[in-house]
């Protein structure tokens, strides 16, 4: 199911990492900081190939890239008494990626929806710029170039531009634990920002009638219906031949989010009561997972937490779940 390449070689990685660990107040406050540079030669990726060959990509050593960034972890124990204890842990990472070289004689390898270009992120989106719907006719519109001054209803006249990356600028999390006597409250929050995600299946769900027999996203309820309607959703036509659902920034969304990953409350049976019940320990708890998510793109049609590629492939939204449990140790 893939084409061979007898010239393939191993990727070569040259990592450099320097770190610093600091602890004060008997380690009740500590900091871990790392700075790294990772240079990759003979970068191994799928390179686009003409479909007339029977394949759309093949594995190849396409060039070189560099990742560099900072990772920080701050741990704190603000309160530590006999009856009350509070701990905090904050971690964050910043990474910058760029392609430093492509194979000889090549400055850019264009794919869809990505491009590999020297000086740009390895996961740079290269897309036509969506401009919405013509208020007079309901035709789909694209911008002709990056200046966004002129539009066209002809998909072939819309220029492609680099419009962001699937690589986040930063990601991390915050966890905290509060214990008061036999009660413990734990929480964990994660975040990510600076990246974009692309929904590969919106060409069906928001396709303006191309696949009219299938389910559609409720965004189609905002479609153009009559002259004067101001909307970003073109008219709905059975079989739609306007190319409005072709690959473009129409299906590109901000991937920024903050998510309450975990929240749990537990009660530990005091030792004297556990001993009377001839137990080593007993603990009852209630836990919630993915209880709250804040996104920053009102048009987002999928869960913001996507694979590293940034491409949604019909993955389920991360579900909310509630758990009640009893843990007994004899």
Coordinates of C-alpha atoms in Angstrom, one line a residue:
X1 CA 0.0 0.0 0.0
X2 CA 3.0 2.3 -0.3
X3 CA 5.8 2.8 -2.8
X4 CA 9.4 1.8 -1.9
X5 CA 12.4 4.1 -1.8
X6 CA 15.8 2.4 -2.0
X7 CA 17.6 5.7 -1.1
X8 CA 16.1 6.0 2.4
X9 CA 18.5 6.5 5.3
X10 CA 18.1 6.9 9.0
X11 CA 17.2 10.3 10.4
X12 CA 20.1 11.9 12.4
X13 CA 19.4 13.9 15.5
X14 CA 21.8 16.1 17.3
X15 CA 20.3 17.2 20.7
X16 CA 21.7 19.7 23.1
X17 CA 20.1 20.3 26.5
X18 CA 21.1 22.3 29.5
X19 CA 19.0 22.4 32.7
X20 CA 18.9 24.1 36.0
X21 CA 17.2 22.9 39.2
X22 CA 16.7 25.3 42.2
X23 CA 15.1 24.5 45.6
X24 CA 14.6 26.8 48.5
X25 CA 12.8 26.7 51.9
X26 CA 13.6 23.0 52.3
X27 CA 12.3 22.5 48.7
X28 CA 8.9 23.9 49.4
X29 CA 9.5 26.1 46.4
X30 CA 11.5 24.6 43.5
X31 CA 12.1 25.5 39.9
X32 CA 13.2 23.3 37.0
X33 CA 14.3 25.0 33.8
X34 CA 15.5 23.4 30.5
X35 CA 16.8 24.9 27.3
X36 CA 17.2 22.7 24.3
X37 CA 18.2 22.7 20.7
X38 CA 17.5 19.6 18.6
X39 CA 18.9 19.6 15.0
X40 CA 17.6 16.9 12.6
X41 CA 19.3 15.9 9.4
X42 CA 17.9 13.6 6.7
X43 CA 14.4 14.5 7.9
X44 CA 12.1 11.6 7.2
X45 CA 8.6 12.7 6.0
X46 CA 6.0 11.7 3.5
X47 CA 6.7 13.8 0.3
X48 CA 3.8 14.5 -2.1
X49 CA 3.8 12.4 -5.3
X50 CA 1.7 12.8 -8.4
X51 CA -1.3 10.5 -8.1
X52 CA -0.8 9.3 -11.7
X53 CA 1.9 7.1 -10.1
X54 CA -0.8 5.2 -8.2
X55 CA 0.4 6.8 -4.9
X56 CA -0.1 10.2 -3.4
X57 CA 3.0 10.3 -1.1
X58 CA 6.3 8.4 -0.5
X59 CA 8.7 8.3 2.4
X60 CA 11.8 10.3 1.7
X61 CA 14.7 12.1 3.4
X62 CA 13.6 15.6 2.6
X63 CA 16.0 17.9 4.4
X64 CA 16.8 19.3 7.8
X65 CA 15.0 21.1 10.6
X66 CA 15.7 22.6 14.0
X67 CA 13.6 22.6 17.2
X68 CA 14.5 24.8 20.1
X69 CA 12.7 25.9 23.2
X70 CA 12.4 26.3 26.9
X71 CA 10.6 24.0 29.4
X72 CA 9.7 25.3 32.9
X73 CA 8.3 23.6 36.0
X74 CA 7.5 25.4 39.2
X75 CA 6.5 23.4 42.3
X76 CA 5.3 25.0 45.5
X77 CA 4.0 23.9 48.9
X78 CA 2.5 27.2 50.2
X79 CA 0.9 25.6 53.3
X80 CA 2.0 22.5 55.2
X81 CA 0.5 22.0 58.7
X82 CA -0.7 19.0 60.6
X83 CA -4.3 19.4 59.4
X84 CA -3.9 21.4 56.1
X85 CA -1.6 20.9 53.2
X86 CA -1.6 22.7 49.8
X87 CA 0.7 21.9 46.8
X88 CA 0.9 23.5 43.4
X89 CA 2.7 22.5 40.2
X90 CA 2.9 24.6 37.1
X91 CA 4.6 23.4 33.9
X92 CA 4.9 25.2 30.6
X93 CA 6.8 24.6 27.4
X94 CA 7.7 26.9 24.5
X95 CA 9.0 25.5 21.2
X96 CA 10.0 27.0 17.9
X97 CA 10.5 24.9 14.8
X98 CA 11.9 25.8 11.4
X99 CA 12.9 23.9 8.3
X100 CA 16.6 24.8 7.7
X101 CA 17.2 22.9 4.5
X102 CA 15.5 20.8 1.8
X103 CA 17.0 18.4 -0.6
X104 CA 19.3 19.9 -3.2
X105 CA 17.8 22.3 -5.6
X106 CA 14.5 22.5 -3.7
X107 CA 13.3 25.5 -1.5
X108 CA 9.7 24.3 -1.0
X109 CA 7.8 21.0 -1.2
X110 CA 4.1 21.8 -1.6
X111 CA 1.5 19.5 -0.2
X112 CA -2.2 19.8 0.8
X113 CA -2.9 21.3 3.3
X114 CA 0.7 21.7 4.3
X115 CA 3.9 23.0 2.7
X116 CA 7.6 22.4 3.6
X117 CA 9.5 25.6 3.1
X118 CA 12.9 26.7 4.3
X119 CA 12.6 29.1 7.2
X120 CA 9.0 28.1 8.0
X121 CA 7.6 25.6 10.6
X122 CA 7.5 22.0 9.4
X123 CA 3.7 22.0 9.9
X124 CA 2.9 25.2 8.0
X125 CA -0.6 25.3 6.5
X126 CA -0.6 26.4 2.9
X127 CA -4.2 27.2 1.9
X128 CA -6.4 29.4 -0.2
X129 CA -8.0 32.2 1.8
X130 CA -11.7 31.8 2.4
X131 CA -13.7 35.1 2.2
X132 CA -17.2 33.8 2.8
X133 CA -20.3 34.3 0.7
X134 CA -21.4 36.9 -1.8
X135 CA -24.3 38.8 -0.3
X136 CA -25.9 39.4 -3.7
X137 CA -25.6 35.9 -5.2
X138 CA -24.7 33.5 -2.4
X139 CA -21.6 32.4 -4.4
X140 CA -18.5 31.3 -2.4
X141 CA -15.7 33.8 -2.3
X142 CA -12.0 33.6 -1.8
X143 CA -9.3 36.3 -1.5
X144 CA -7.0 36.6 -4.5
X145 CA -3.9 37.1 -2.4
X146 CA -2.7 37.7 1.1
X147 CA -3.6 41.4 1.1
X148 CA -7.3 40.4 1.2
X149 CA -8.3 43.4 -0.8
X150 CA -9.9 41.6 -3.8
X151 CA -12.1 38.6 -3.9
X152 CA -13.1 36.0 -6.5
X153 CA -15.8 33.4 -6.9
X154 CA -13.4 31.3 -9.0
X155 CA -11.5 28.8 -6.8
X156 CA -8.6 28.5 -9.3
X157 CA -7.9 32.3 -9.1
X158 CA -7.5 32.2 -5.3
X159 CA -3.8 32.3 -4.3
X160 CA -2.4 30.0 -1.6
X161 CA -0.7 31.5 1.4
X162 CA 1.0 30.2 4.6
X163 CA -1.6 30.8 7.2
X164 CA -0.2 29.4 10.5
X165 CA 1.0 26.1 11.8
X166 CA -0.3 23.0 13.5
X167 CA 2.6 23.4 16.0
X168 CA 1.6 25.2 19.3
X169 CA 3.6 28.1 20.5
X170 CA 3.1 26.9 24.1
X171 CA 1.4 24.2 26.1
X172 CA 1.4 23.1 29.7
X173 CA -0.7 22.6 32.8
X174 CA -1.5 23.4 36.4
X175 CA -2.1 20.9 39.1
X176 CA -3.0 21.4 42.7
X177 CA -3.9 19.4 45.7
X178 CA -5.5 20.6 48.9
X179 CA -5.8 18.3 51.9
X180 CA -7.7 19.2 55.1
X181 CA -7.7 16.4 57.7
X182 CA -9.3 13.4 55.9
X183 CA -10.6 15.4 52.8
X184 CA -8.5 15.8 49.7
X185 CA -9.3 17.9 46.7
X186 CA -7.2 17.5 43.5
X187 CA -7.5 19.4 40.2
X188 CA -5.6 19.5 36.9
X189 CA -5.9 22.1 34.2
X190 CA -4.2 21.9 30.7
X191 CA -3.8 24.6 28.1
X192 CA -2.4 25.0 24.6
X193 CA -2.2 28.0 22.3
X194 CA -0.7 29.4 19.1
X195 CA -1.7 26.4 16.8
X196 CA -4.3 25.8 14.2
X197 CA -6.4 22.6 13.6
X198 CA -7.9 21.6 10.3
X199 CA -11.1 19.5 10.0
X200 CA -10.6 17.2 7.1
X201 CA -14.3 16.1 7.1
X202 CA -16.0 19.5 7.1
X203 CA -16.0 19.3 3.3
X204 CA -18.9 16.9 3.8
X205 CA -20.5 18.3 7.0
X206 CA -20.3 21.9 5.7
X207 CA -20.2 21.1 2.0
X208 CA -23.1 23.3 0.8
X209 CA -25.0 20.4 -0.8
X210 CA -22.2 18.2 -2.3
X211 CA -23.1 15.3 -0.1
X212 CA -26.7 16.4 0.5
X213 CA -27.8 12.9 1.7
X214 CA -25.5 12.9 4.7
X215 CA -25.7 14.6 8.1
X216 CA -24.6 18.3 8.1
X217 CA -23.2 20.6 10.7
X218 CA -25.6 23.1 12.1
X219 CA -23.5 25.8 10.6
X220 CA -25.4 25.1 7.4
X221 CA -28.5 26.7 9.0
X222 CA -26.7 30.1 8.6
X223 CA -26.4 29.6 4.8
X224 CA -27.3 32.3 2.3
X225 CA -30.9 32.2 1.2
X226 CA -31.7 35.5 -0.5
X227 CA -30.0 38.6 -1.9
X228 CA -28.8 40.8 0.9
X229 CA -28.1 38.0 3.4
X230 CA -24.7 38.6 5.0
X231 CA -23.2 35.3 6.0
X232 CA -20.0 33.3 5.6
X233 CA -21.9 30.2 4.4
X234 CA -22.8 30.1 0.7
X235 CA -26.1 29.0 -0.7
X236 CA -27.0 25.3 -0.5
X237 CA -27.2 23.5 -3.8
X238 CA -27.9 19.8 -4.4
X239 CA -24.6 18.4 -5.8
X240 CA -22.9 21.8 -5.4
X241 CA -20.5 22.5 -8.3
X242 CA -19.1 25.8 -6.9
X243 CA -16.0 24.3 -5.3
X244 CA -17.0 26.0 -2.0
X245 CA -15.9 22.8 -0.1
X246 CA -12.5 22.6 -1.5
X247 CA -9.4 22.8 0.8
X248 CA -9.1 26.4 2.2
X249 CA -9.0 28.3 5.4
X250 CA -12.7 27.8 5.7
X251 CA -12.1 24.6 7.6
X252 CA -9.1 26.0 9.6
X253 CA -9.7 26.8 13.2
X254 CA -7.7 28.2 16.2
X255 CA -6.6 25.3 18.4
X256 CA -6.2 27.4 21.6
X257 CA -7.9 25.9 24.6
X258 CA -8.0 25.6 28.4
X259 CA -9.4 22.3 29.8
X260 CA -10.2 21.2 33.3
X261 CA -8.8 17.7 32.8
X262 CA -9.5 16.3 36.2
X263 CA -11.3 17.2 39.5
X264 CA -11.6 14.8 42.4
X265 CA -12.7 14.9 46.0
X266 CA -11.8 12.1 48.3
X267 CA -12.4 11.2 51.9
X268 CA -10.0 9.0 53.8
X269 CA -11.4 7.1 56.7
X270 CA -9.4 8.0 59.8
X271 CA -7.0 5.3 60.9
X272 CA -8.7 4.7 64.2
X273 CA -12.0 4.0 62.6
X274 CA -10.4 1.8 59.9
X275 CA -8.7 -0.3 62.6
X276 CA -12.0 -0.8 64.4
X277 CA -13.4 -2.1 61.1
X278 CA -10.3 -4.3 60.7
X279 CA -9.2 -2.4 57.6
X280 CA -5.8 -1.1 56.8
X281 CA -7.4 1.9 54.9
X282 CA -10.7 2.9 53.3
X283 CA -11.2 5.7 50.9
X284 CA -14.3 7.0 49.0
X285 CA -14.0 9.4 46.1
X286 CA -15.8 11.2 43.3
X287 CA -14.0 12.2 40.2
X288 CA -14.9 14.2 37.1
X289 CA -12.9 14.2 33.8
X290 CA -13.0 16.9 31.1
X291 CA -15.7 18.8 33.0
X292 CA -15.0 22.2 31.3
X293 CA -13.3 23.3 28.2
X294 CA -12.7 26.9 27.0
X295 CA -12.0 27.4 23.3
X296 CA -11.2 30.7 21.5
X297 CA -12.7 30.1 18.1
X298 CA -16.5 30.4 18.0
X299 CA -16.6 28.5 14.6
X300 CA -14.8 25.4 15.9
X301 CA -16.5 22.3 14.7
X302 CA -14.4 19.7 16.6
X303 CA -12.6 19.0 19.8
X304 CA -9.6 21.4 20.0
X305 CA -7.3 18.7 21.3
X306 CA -6.2 17.0 18.1
X307 CA -3.2 14.8 17.1
X308 CA 0.2 16.5 16.6
X309 CA -0.5 16.8 12.9
X310 CA -3.4 19.2 13.6
X311 CA -5.7 17.2 11.3
X312 CA -9.1 16.0 12.6
X313 CA -10.0 12.6 11.3
X314 CA -13.5 12.0 12.8
X315 CA -12.1 11.6 16.3
X316 CA -14.7 11.8 19.1
X317 CA -14.8 14.8 21.3
X318 CA -13.1 14.0 24.6
X319 CA -16.1 13.0 26.7
X320 CA -17.1 14.2 30.2
X321 CA -17.1 11.4 32.7
X322 CA -18.0 11.1 36.3
X323 CA -16.7 8.3 38.6
X324 CA -17.6 7.4 42.2
X325 CA -15.4 4.9 43.8
X326 CA -14.6 3.0 47.0
X327 CA -11.1 1.8 47.7
X328 CA -10.6 -0.7 50.6
X329 CA -7.3 -2.2 51.8
X330 CA -7.6 -5.2 54.1

